[in-house]
Amino acid sequence: MKRNTWQRSAVRTALDDQEAFVSAQQLHLQLRKDGTGIGLATVYRALADLASIGEADTLQSEEGEALYRACSTGKHHHHLICRECGATVEFEANDIEEWAKRVAREHGFSNPEHVVDVFGVCAKCSKLK
Amino acid sequence: MKRNTWQRSAVRTALDDQEAFVSAQQLHLQLRKDGTGIGLATVYRALADLASIGEADTLQSEEGEALYRACSTGKHHHHLICRECGATVEFEANDIEEWAKRVAREHGFSNPEHVVDVFGVCAKCSKLK
DNA sequence: TCACTTATTGACAATGATTATCAATAGCGA
DNA sequence: TCGCTATTGATAATCATTGTCAATAAGTGA
Ligand SMILES: [Zn+2]
Ligand SMILES: [Zn+2]
Ligand SMILES: [Zn+2]
Ligand SMILES: [Zn+2]
């Protein structure tokens, strides 16, 4: 059965504290700074677990690095992400859900899924220019 | 200035022959099978070039691998991709373009870009079950 | 055609993220 | 508390991608 370890809750907490999407490496660094002696492999495992049970969202950075984020809702949603600071806004978009299904159906594709993310520069980062 | 080498045209041709998104590694393997002695680094470089001038589209696989595809049009478009065989359908969706811009604007984000891909199982692959 | 300049190539090393190993540790049920 | 075994973490292994650099060859002008 699944056991409760301080490592797992530490990862969950550290992820909750992040406003932006972060990599396993970044989170590990943060956890070390916080004084925990948690191992890198454990952070990878904990993040993979959180993602698999739907408690964390994941996406690939432009460079192919896996990024994670604790999302406020378990419901399916999308992200608007700042390219500068990583600040992220969550939102739902029923039009998109319907649209994706329709596009798949119209071309004979079944079991549709979709990757929909919007990137930009947030208001705060725009001012700093 | 940019020089024309048989390596670059070989990569372009090999990519044109692919129906699906392929990785640099896969394309290199194919080119070797075809009898060319092209180097792996050269394939990576050629693909990066093609992508930068807009003659190839790129996306990250689920595992974070960079995949490339020669697209039929230089215009901005999106993809419907079969999870089984990789077969890809290109399509435009003006609704999505407008929607993405609007979402960014509504949250104070500037210079919006977006990643929109739909995945599913194509009709051909569905039958094979 | 011919030499010359230098962009390009390719074998190989280096990087960097992620995963596999495996002995030691520590939940948790009995 | 005891025992079983899931979990951990240091480390090695994997694998895609990029950097290095001497050798090669594309393009240019004589
Ligand atoms: Zn920002
Ligand atoms: Zn959606
Ligand atoms: Zn298919
Ligand atoms: Zn678009």
Short mmCIF file of C-alpha atoms (C1' of nucleotides) and ligand atoms in Angstrom, two decimals:
data_model
loop_
_atom_site.label_atom_id
_atom_site.label_comp_id
_atom_site.label_asym_id
_atom_site.label_seq_id
_atom_site.Cartn_x
_atom_site.Cartn_y
_atom_site.Cartn_z
CA MET A 1 0.00 0.00 0.00
CA LYS A 2 1.01 3.66 -0.33
CA ARG A 3 2.90 4.98 2.68
CA ASN A 4 2.99 8.51 4.00
CA THR A 5 6.50 9.91 4.25
CA TRP A 6 7.69 13.37 5.16
CA GLN A 7 9.39 13.49 1.79
CA ARG A 8 6.14 13.23 -0.11
CA SER A 9 4.41 15.90 1.92
CA ALA A 10 7.47 18.12 1.68
CA VAL A 11 7.33 17.94 -2.10
CA ARG A 12 3.63 18.60 -2.11
CA THR A 13 4.06 21.61 0.17
CA ALA A 14 6.99 22.99 -1.78
CA LEU A 15 5.01 22.68 -4.98
CA ASP A 16 2.03 24.44 -3.40
CA ASP A 17 4.32 27.34 -2.52
CA GLN A 18 5.29 27.87 -6.13
CA GLU A 19 3.39 30.37 -8.22
CA ALA A 20 4.96 29.20 -11.46
CA PHE A 21 5.60 25.93 -13.18
CA VAL A 22 8.84 24.49 -11.86
CA SER A 23 11.15 21.65 -12.77
CA ALA A 24 12.05 18.75 -10.51
CA GLN A 25 15.57 20.13 -10.34
CA GLN A 26 14.39 23.56 -9.20
CA LEU A 27 12.11 22.07 -6.59
CA HIS A 28 14.89 19.84 -5.30
CA LEU A 29 17.17 22.86 -4.96
CA GLN A 30 14.47 24.74 -3.05
CA LEU A 31 13.87 21.81 -0.73
CA ARG A 32 17.58 21.58 0.01
CA LYS A 33 17.70 25.30 0.76
CA ASP A 34 14.84 24.74 3.15
CA GLY A 35 17.08 22.43 5.10
CA THR A 36 15.64 19.10 4.11
CA GLY A 37 18.04 16.42 2.98
CA ILE A 38 15.65 15.04 0.43
CA GLY A 39 17.13 13.19 -2.53
CA LEU A 40 16.73 14.22 -6.14
CA ALA A 41 15.29 10.89 -7.24
CA THR A 42 12.67 11.16 -4.53
CA VAL A 43 11.55 14.54 -5.83
CA TYR A 44 11.20 13.08 -9.32
CA ARG A 45 9.18 10.18 -7.95
CA ALA A 46 6.94 12.36 -5.81
CA LEU A 47 6.19 14.70 -8.70
CA ALA A 48 5.39 11.81 -11.01
CA ASP A 49 3.02 10.47 -8.35
CA LEU A 50 1.30 13.81 -7.86
CA ALA A 51 0.85 14.13 -11.60
CA SER A 52 -0.54 10.62 -11.93
CA ILE A 53 -3.23 11.19 -9.31
CA GLY A 54 -4.14 14.53 -10.82
CA GLU A 55 -2.83 16.72 -8.02
CA ALA A 56 -0.23 18.35 -10.22
CA ASP A 57 -0.29 19.53 -13.79
CA THR A 58 2.64 19.01 -16.06
CA LEU A 59 3.90 20.44 -19.31
CA GLN A 60 7.06 20.43 -21.36
CA SER A 61 9.13 23.58 -21.47
CA GLU A 62 10.38 24.90 -24.77
CA GLU A 63 13.66 23.08 -24.06
CA GLY A 64 11.90 19.79 -23.34
CA GLU A 65 12.19 19.95 -19.58
CA ALA A 66 9.23 18.63 -17.59
CA LEU A 67 7.57 21.31 -15.47
CA TYR A 68 5.06 20.81 -12.67
CA ARG A 69 2.52 22.91 -10.87
CA ALA A 70 0.04 22.29 -8.09
CA CYS A 71 -3.28 23.34 -9.51
CA SER A 72 -6.09 24.77 -7.48
CA THR A 73 -8.73 22.50 -8.91
CA GLY A 74 -8.90 18.90 -9.91
CA LYS A 75 -11.02 19.84 -12.89
CA HIS A 76 -9.62 19.93 -16.38
CA HIS A 77 -8.34 23.37 -17.24
CA HIS A 78 -5.73 25.28 -19.19
CA HIS A 79 -2.93 27.74 -18.50
CA LEU A 80 -1.83 31.20 -19.47
CA ILE A 81 1.86 31.41 -18.66
CA CYS A 82 4.29 34.34 -18.50
CA ARG A 83 7.39 33.69 -20.56
CA GLU A 84 9.45 35.97 -18.32
CA CYS A 85 8.55 35.05 -14.75
CA GLY A 86 6.46 31.93 -15.18
CA ALA A 87 3.43 33.40 -13.42
CA THR A 88 0.46 31.27 -14.35
CA VAL A 89 -3.26 31.88 -14.66
CA GLU A 90 -5.62 28.93 -14.75
CA PHE A 91 -8.84 29.04 -16.69
CA GLU A 92 -11.52 26.82 -18.11
CA ALA A 93 -12.69 27.06 -21.70
CA ASN A 94 -15.64 24.95 -22.67
CA ASP A 95 -15.51 26.22 -26.24
CA ILE A 96 -12.07 24.68 -26.56
CA GLU A 97 -13.20 21.36 -25.14
CA GLU A 98 -16.04 21.15 -27.62
CA TRP A 99 -13.89 22.40 -30.46
CA ALA A 100 -11.18 19.80 -29.84
CA LYS A 101 -13.71 16.97 -29.77
CA ARG A 102 -15.32 18.19 -32.95
CA VAL A 103 -12.05 18.52 -34.84
CA ALA A 104 -11.12 14.97 -33.88
CA ARG A 105 -14.52 13.58 -34.83
CA GLU A 106 -14.58 15.34 -38.17
CA HIS A 107 -11.36 13.59 -39.13
CA GLY A 108 -12.31 10.16 -37.83
CA PHE A 109 -10.11 10.32 -34.76
CA SER A 110 -11.32 8.75 -31.50
CA ASN A 111 -10.34 9.23 -27.86
CA PRO A 112 -9.36 12.84 -28.34
CA GLU A 113 -7.04 14.64 -25.96
CA HIS A 114 -5.51 18.04 -26.37
CA VAL A 115 -2.63 20.25 -25.36
CA VAL A 116 -3.68 23.87 -25.17
CA ASP A 117 -1.46 26.45 -23.50
CA VAL A 118 -1.14 30.18 -24.02
CA PHE A 119 2.13 31.99 -23.40
CA GLY A 120 2.76 35.71 -23.12
CA VAL A 121 4.32 38.40 -20.97
CA CYS A 122 2.36 39.30 -17.88
CA ALA A 123 1.49 42.89 -16.93
CA LYS A 124 4.09 42.98 -14.16
CA CYS A 125 6.90 41.86 -16.45
CA SER A 126 5.80 44.23 -19.20
CA LYS A 127 6.30 47.21 -16.86
CA LEU A 128 9.85 46.23 -16.01
CA LYS A 129 10.98 46.95 -19.56
CA MET B 1 26.53 32.94 -46.75
CA LYS B 2 24.39 29.79 -46.55
CA ARG B 3 25.75 26.98 -48.71
CA ASN B 4 23.84 24.21 -50.40
CA THR B 5 25.03 20.78 -49.37
CA TRP B 6 23.69 17.36 -50.27
CA GLN B 7 23.26 16.78 -46.54
CA ARG B 8 20.76 19.58 -46.16
CA SER B 9 18.70 18.53 -49.15
CA ALA B 10 18.85 14.91 -48.00
CA VAL B 11 17.38 15.89 -44.66
CA ARG B 12 14.72 18.00 -46.30
CA THR B 13 13.78 15.18 -48.66
CA ALA B 14 13.75 12.57 -45.91
CA LEU B 15 11.51 14.78 -43.83
CA ASP B 16 9.16 15.32 -46.77
CA ASP B 17 8.84 11.54 -47.09
CA GLN B 18 7.56 11.20 -43.54
CA GLU B 19 3.87 11.21 -42.88
CA ALA B 20 4.30 11.57 -39.15
CA PHE B 21 6.29 13.74 -36.78
CA VAL B 22 9.74 12.21 -36.40
CA SER B 23 12.72 12.75 -34.15
CA ALA B 24 16.20 13.70 -35.32
CA GLN B 25 17.37 10.27 -34.24
CA GLN B 26 14.74 8.49 -36.33
CA LEU B 27 15.51 10.60 -39.36
CA HIS B 28 19.21 9.97 -38.97
CA LEU B 29 18.59 6.22 -38.82
CA GLN B 30 16.47 6.41 -41.96
CA LEU B 31 19.09 8.41 -43.80
CA ARG B 32 21.73 5.87 -42.87
CA LYS B 33 19.52 3.04 -44.11
CA ASP B 34 19.17 4.94 -47.35
CA GLY B 35 22.90 4.60 -47.79
CA THR B 36 23.99 8.12 -46.93
CA GLY B 37 26.83 8.51 -44.47
CA ILE B 38 25.36 11.64 -42.96
CA GLY B 39 26.32 12.50 -39.39
CA LEU B 40 23.91 12.77 -36.51
CA ALA B 41 24.95 16.30 -35.57
CA THR B 42 24.32 17.39 -39.13
CA VAL B 43 20.77 16.07 -38.99
CA TYR B 44 20.16 18.00 -35.80
CA ARG B 45 21.56 21.14 -37.38
CA ALA B 46 19.58 20.78 -40.58
CA LEU B 47 16.34 20.23 -38.69
CA ALA B 48 16.97 23.25 -36.49
CA ASP B 49 17.55 25.30 -39.63
CA LEU B 50 14.40 24.08 -41.33
CA ALA B 51 12.42 24.89 -38.21
CA SER B 52 13.93 28.37 -37.92
CA ILE B 53 13.01 29.32 -41.47
CA GLY B 54 9.51 27.92 -41.03
CA GLU B 55 9.87 24.95 -43.36
CA ALA B 56 9.38 22.44 -40.57
CA ASP B 57 7.07 22.36 -37.60
CA THR B 58 8.24 21.10 -34.27
CA LEU B 59 6.65 19.85 -31.10
CA GLN B 60 7.70 18.04 -27.94
CA SER B 61 6.68 14.43 -27.55
CA GLU B 62 5.15 13.24 -24.30
CA GLU B 63 8.65 12.12 -23.29
CA GLY B 64 10.19 15.47 -24.08
CA GLU B 65 11.80 14.47 -27.36
CA ALA B 66 11.76 17.09 -30.12
CA LEU B 67 9.76 15.97 -33.15
CA TYR B 68 9.78 17.54 -36.61
CA ARG B 69 7.53 17.52 -39.63
CA ALA B 70 7.64 19.14 -43.05
CA CYS B 71 4.41 21.04 -43.28
CA SER B 72 2.56 21.67 -46.51
CA THR B 73 2.05 25.35 -45.89
CA GLY B 74 4.10 28.12 -44.42
CA LYS B 75 1.00 29.54 -42.79
CA HIS B 76 0.34 29.14 -39.10
CA HIS B 77 -1.70 26.03 -38.43
CA HIS B 78 -2.30 23.24 -35.94
CA HIS B 79 -2.14 19.46 -35.88
CA LEU B 80 -4.35 16.50 -35.18
CA ILE B 81 -2.03 13.61 -34.43
CA CYS B 82 -2.65 9.86 -34.11
CA ARG B 83 -1.24 8.49 -30.86
CA GLU B 84 -0.76 5.06 -32.44
CA CYS B 85 0.83 5.66 -35.84
CA GLY B 86 1.66 9.34 -35.74
CA ALA B 87 -0.41 10.16 -38.82
CA THR B 88 -1.00 13.89 -38.81
CA VAL B 89 -3.70 16.15 -40.18
CA GLU B 90 -3.03 19.85 -40.54
CA PHE B 91 -5.76 22.40 -40.10
CA GLU B 92 -6.34 26.07 -39.53
CA ALA B 93 -8.64 27.40 -36.85
CA ASN B 94 -9.22 31.10 -36.81
CA ASP B 95 -11.50 30.78 -33.79
CA ILE B 96 -8.54 29.50 -31.82
CA GLU B 97 -6.27 32.29 -32.95
CA GLU B 98 -8.79 34.89 -31.83
CA TRP B 99 -9.57 33.05 -28.66
CA ALA B 100 -5.92 32.81 -27.63
CA LYS B 101 -5.37 36.52 -28.21
CA ARG B 102 -8.47 37.40 -26.26
CA VAL B 103 -7.56 35.22 -23.28
CA ALA B 104 -4.12 36.82 -23.12
CA ARG B 105 -5.51 40.34 -23.41
CA GLU B 106 -8.15 39.77 -20.77
CA HIS B 107 -5.45 38.87 -18.26
CA GLY B 108 -3.05 41.64 -19.19
CA PHE B 109 -0.61 39.42 -21.05
CA SER B 110 1.12 40.75 -24.15
CA ASN B 111 2.85 39.08 -27.11
CA PRO B 112 0.66 35.99 -26.94
CA GLU B 113 1.70 32.70 -28.48
CA HIS B 114 0.02 29.37 -28.11
CA VAL B 115 0.54 25.65 -28.25
CA VAL B 116 -2.54 23.87 -29.51
CA ASP B 117 -2.41 20.23 -30.56
CA VAL B 118 -5.08 17.56 -30.64
CA PHE B 119 -4.24 13.89 -30.18
CA GLY B 120 -6.41 10.86 -30.85
CA VAL B 121 -6.51 7.51 -32.61
CA CYS B 122 -7.02 7.71 -36.36
CA ALA B 123 -9.65 5.71 -38.20
CA LYS B 124 -7.11 3.29 -39.63
CA CYS B 125 -5.63 2.48 -36.24
CA SER B 126 -9.07 2.15 -34.65
CA LYS B 127 -9.94 -0.64 -37.08
CA LEU B 128 -6.84 -2.65 -36.21
CA LYS B 129 -8.14 -3.30 -32.71
"C1'" DT C 1 39.68 25.62 -64.69
"C1'" DC C 2 42.13 26.91 -60.21
"C1'" DA C 3 43.28 28.52 -56.06
"C1'" DC C 4 41.25 30.62 -51.88
"C1'" DT C 5 38.15 31.69 -48.25
"C1'" DT C 6 35.32 29.93 -44.90
"C1'" DA C 7 30.77 27.61 -44.05
"C1'" DT C 8 29.84 23.02 -43.19
"C1'" DT C 9 30.58 18.46 -41.86
"C1'" DG C 10 31.18 14.45 -38.74
"C1'" DA C 11 33.47 11.79 -35.23
"C1'" DC C 12 33.75 12.29 -30.64
"C1'" DA C 13 33.43 14.38 -26.13
"C1'" DA C 14 30.56 16.91 -22.98
"C1'" DT C 15 26.34 18.28 -20.98
"C1'" DG C 16 22.17 17.76 -18.58
"C1'" DA C 17 17.75 15.80 -17.48
"C1'" DT C 18 15.71 11.64 -16.24
"C1'" DT C 19 15.70 6.76 -14.83
"C1'" DA C 20 17.58 2.41 -12.91
"C1'" DT C 21 20.11 0.08 -9.04
"C1'" DC C 22 20.20 -1.63 -4.68
"C1'" DA C 23 21.48 -1.63 0.10
"C1'" DA C 24 19.73 0.87 4.08
"C1'" DT C 25 15.83 2.93 6.20
"C1'" DA C 26 11.38 3.57 8.08
"C1'" DG C 27 5.93 3.29 7.61
"C1'" DC C 28 2.40 0.62 9.37
"C1'" DG C 29 -0.30 -3.35 10.41
"C1'" DA C 30 -0.37 -7.28 13.55
"C1'" DT D 1 7.44 -3.97 19.75
"C1'" DC D 2 8.22 -7.01 15.51
"C1'" DG D 3 8.40 -7.97 10.86
"C1'" DC D 4 7.38 -7.10 6.21
"C1'" DT D 5 8.20 -4.41 2.50
"C1'" DA D 6 7.45 0.22 0.36
"C1'" DT D 7 10.38 3.99 0.14
"C1'" DT D 8 14.50 6.46 0.14
"C1'" DG D 9 18.89 8.34 -1.64
"C1'" DA D 10 23.61 8.02 -3.30
"C1'" DT D 11 25.26 6.69 -7.36
"C1'" DA D 12 25.63 4.79 -11.88
"C1'" DA D 13 23.44 4.36 -16.25
"C1'" DT D 14 20.77 6.11 -20.09
"C1'" DC D 15 19.72 9.02 -23.73
"C1'" DA D 16 18.76 13.18 -26.35
"C1'" DT D 17 21.04 17.14 -27.53
"C1'" DT D 18 24.92 20.33 -28.00
"C1'" DG D 19 29.92 21.69 -28.18
"C1'" DT D 20 34.56 20.97 -30.26
"C1'" DC D 21 37.65 21.16 -33.89
"C1'" DA D 22 40.33 19.39 -37.63
"C1'" DA D 23 39.16 18.02 -42.30
"C1'" DT D 24 36.32 18.86 -46.16
"C1'" DA D 25 33.99 21.10 -49.88
"C1'" DA D 26 30.69 25.11 -51.67
"C1'" DG D 27 30.95 29.22 -53.85
"C1'" DT D 28 33.55 33.09 -55.67
"C1'" DG D 29 36.53 35.57 -58.54
"C1'" DA D 30 40.65 35.51 -61.36
ZN ZN E 1 5.74 37.75 -15.70
ZN ZN E 2 -9.15 21.42 -22.36
ZN ZN E 3 -3.08 6.00 -36.62
ZN ZN E 4 -2.85 28.90 -33.81
#
